[in-house]
Amino acid sequence: MGFRPHPPRGWRRAEGCRSPAAYLPDDLVVEILSRLPARSLCRFKCVSRSWRALISDRFSFAQTLSGFFFSSRRDIAAGPPCGFAGLPPPLPRVDTALSFLPPSGGAIELLDSCCNGLLLLLCSREPGSPLPPFYVVCNPVTPEWVALPQPSHAPGTSQVLDVKRITGAAIGFDPTFSPHFYVFQLHHVAIQCQEHVEVVEIYSSGSNKWVLKESGWKRQWVCFCGRDSTFFNGSLHFAIPFDKVASVDTRGQSWRVTVVRPGEDDSYDHVFGQIVGHSQGRLLYMDADCWKNVFSIFVLEDYSRDEWTFRQSISMMDLFGPPS
């Protein structure tokens, strides 16, 4: 029988103290920790100094919301194009009045409140000008802005007899997906209360061009208002009537409509009041039931499947208190 020397005691103890997590690369640790709720994430700061540094890194994890922009359409003479609600003290680096924007001569409307720091604005011309409005994308922190070229369909609303044509737009930017931002313009046609998206134009800052795509939603009742959308996993997602979510990717090749509450009738109780967002790597859907005063939250656990899972209900009275 051969003799096998016993390892030094100190070496053995040091090896036993090493956690399997110590061998994981930082990128993988960040990917795992980013899926945890805020309370659990704070607790994991105590695991090690390296984890504490990763969790405290503002570039690795989203920071606490310090303020947000909201729509407030006004004429230039009346004030800034949008409002800003923030926690004190005010942010010194953010030009909340957007005073760096070029003069357009008309009203400026905030179309998309924020997408990873970028705002989408619609700037009107001077009164009486034959030129159509134009889109501007800006970063209030830098401050930088860019005016987009005109799409095939001019932004705005027009009506001929009983046919009403409406355009809506939203911005998509995710630096983990692409260094470029995208703008989606959806062109609606409304005839006697029946509304559907006819075409979608997609702008890419990489090519500085619009690409026109015929709608792949097969004339379903898909209406888009812009402010209840989110950009996630390379696609624009937004709520549509009857507890459904419509999605289109940046190339205009993937068109999806998923049903959040399968098996339920198309009741008008679930036509409006829905919001789509994302958090911790998952797509979320929130429905506001004003009859029951309850918010219902659903989550799409697996993006490759069209199965939404009910997460929880929240009482409006618990959130906002009794009506005054």
XYZ file of C-alpha atoms in Angstrom, residues 19-180:
162
model
C -17.369 28.924 -1.535
C -18.354 27.616 -4.993
C -19.627 31.129 -5.733
C -16.063 32.406 -5.402
C -15.179 30.742 -8.705
C -17.992 32.405 -10.656
C -17.059 35.311 -12.955
C -18.419 38.722 -12.018
C -20.652 38.915 -15.107
C -22.417 35.697 -14.141
C -22.806 36.819 -10.523
C -24.370 40.105 -11.676
C -26.741 38.220 -13.988
C -27.890 36.022 -11.092
C -28.180 38.784 -8.510
C -30.064 41.103 -10.873
C -33.028 38.697 -10.771
C -33.445 38.978 -7.001
C -35.937 41.279 -5.261
C -34.536 44.403 -3.629
C -34.696 43.073 -0.051
C -32.795 39.882 -0.879
C -30.271 41.845 -2.902
C -29.467 44.047 0.090
C -28.975 40.974 2.285
C -26.475 39.493 -0.158
C -24.179 42.462 0.407
C -23.063 40.617 3.552
C -21.815 37.557 1.651
C -18.415 38.990 0.783
C -16.609 42.222 0.022
C -16.587 41.452 -3.696
C -20.359 40.914 -3.742
C -20.876 44.103 -1.783
C -18.814 46.005 -4.351
C -20.763 44.468 -7.238
C -24.163 45.210 -5.726
C -23.147 48.785 -4.862
C -21.825 49.427 -8.376
C -24.259 51.816 -10.054
C -23.284 50.502 -13.485
C -24.174 46.906 -12.587
C -27.531 47.387 -10.874
C -30.329 49.862 -11.262
C -30.297 52.588 -8.646
C -33.198 53.926 -6.626
C -35.484 56.122 -8.698
C -34.655 59.761 -7.978
C -37.139 61.335 -10.381
C -39.133 60.922 -13.578
C -40.422 62.977 -16.495
C -44.127 63.154 -17.284
C -46.083 64.471 -20.236
C -47.171 68.098 -20.120
C -47.789 69.429 -23.611
C -47.342 73.176 -23.747
C -46.436 75.952 -26.129
C -42.837 77.082 -25.958
C -43.851 80.433 -24.511
C -45.706 78.691 -21.675
C -42.791 76.689 -20.312
C -40.897 73.417 -20.722
C -42.354 70.622 -22.894
C -42.660 68.206 -19.984
C -42.741 68.117 -16.223
C -40.285 66.506 -13.828
C -41.050 65.057 -10.413
C -37.995 64.320 -8.299
C -36.890 63.695 -4.759
C -35.001 66.484 -2.970
C -32.363 67.688 -3.452
C -32.791 68.404 -7.190
C -30.455 66.628 -9.570
C -27.769 69.147 -10.592
C -26.703 67.253 -13.714
C -30.146 66.952 -15.300
C -31.624 69.809 -17.311
C -35.236 69.067 -16.416
C -36.486 72.040 -18.461
C -34.792 70.660 -21.612
C -33.562 74.172 -22.383
C -30.881 72.789 -24.704
C -33.464 71.754 -27.328
C -33.550 73.711 -30.606
C -36.452 76.124 -31.104
C -39.157 74.566 -33.258
C -41.591 77.467 -33.270
C -44.511 75.397 -32.004
C -45.544 73.008 -29.267
C -43.267 70.233 -28.007
C -44.862 67.038 -26.728
C -43.231 64.285 -24.693
C -44.212 61.002 -26.351
C -42.180 58.500 -24.337
C -41.227 59.410 -20.782
C -37.920 57.555 -20.617
C -36.115 54.534 -21.998
C -32.737 54.022 -20.307
C -32.171 57.768 -20.137
C -33.496 58.813 -23.563
C -36.636 60.871 -24.217
C -38.746 60.931 -27.386
C -40.332 64.279 -28.280
C -42.628 65.458 -31.060
C -41.894 69.047 -32.124
C -44.491 71.042 -34.042
C -43.696 73.819 -36.499
C -44.744 77.438 -36.295
C -48.500 78.028 -36.615
C -49.464 78.090 -40.281
C -46.339 76.277 -41.434
C -46.946 73.629 -44.133
C -44.113 71.485 -42.756
C -45.085 68.456 -40.649
C -43.950 67.897 -37.049
C -40.670 66.080 -36.458
C -39.243 63.730 -33.854
C -36.386 64.586 -31.506
C -34.519 62.158 -29.242
C -32.583 63.705 -26.376
C -30.570 62.822 -23.288
C -31.257 65.297 -20.445
C -28.055 64.338 -18.630
C -25.439 64.867 -21.347
C -27.294 67.078 -22.748
C -27.485 65.890 -26.354
C -30.252 65.761 -28.924
C -30.824 64.603 -32.488
C -33.630 65.421 -34.922
C -34.859 62.395 -36.836
C -35.541 62.398 -40.583
C -39.161 62.368 -41.652
C -40.870 58.959 -41.894
C -43.083 58.015 -44.832
C -46.226 58.888 -42.865
C -46.128 62.322 -41.270
C -46.726 62.295 -37.492
C -50.141 63.470 -36.397
C -53.815 62.811 -37.074
C -55.797 63.208 -40.282
C -59.351 62.341 -41.293
C -61.067 61.888 -44.652
C -64.802 61.176 -44.411
C -65.208 58.274 -41.936
C -61.578 57.143 -42.109
C -59.318 58.489 -39.384
C -55.556 57.983 -39.530
C -53.474 58.268 -36.364
C -49.775 57.857 -35.658
C -48.218 56.889 -32.339
C -44.540 56.514 -31.505
C -42.259 55.063 -28.841
C -38.512 54.775 -28.337
C -36.502 51.645 -27.627
C -32.993 51.711 -26.187
C -31.163 48.981 -24.299
C -27.342 49.220 -24.235
C -27.134 45.513 -23.371
C -28.985 44.717 -26.609
C -27.530 47.310 -28.996
C -25.589 50.597 -28.776
C -28.189 52.162 -31.085
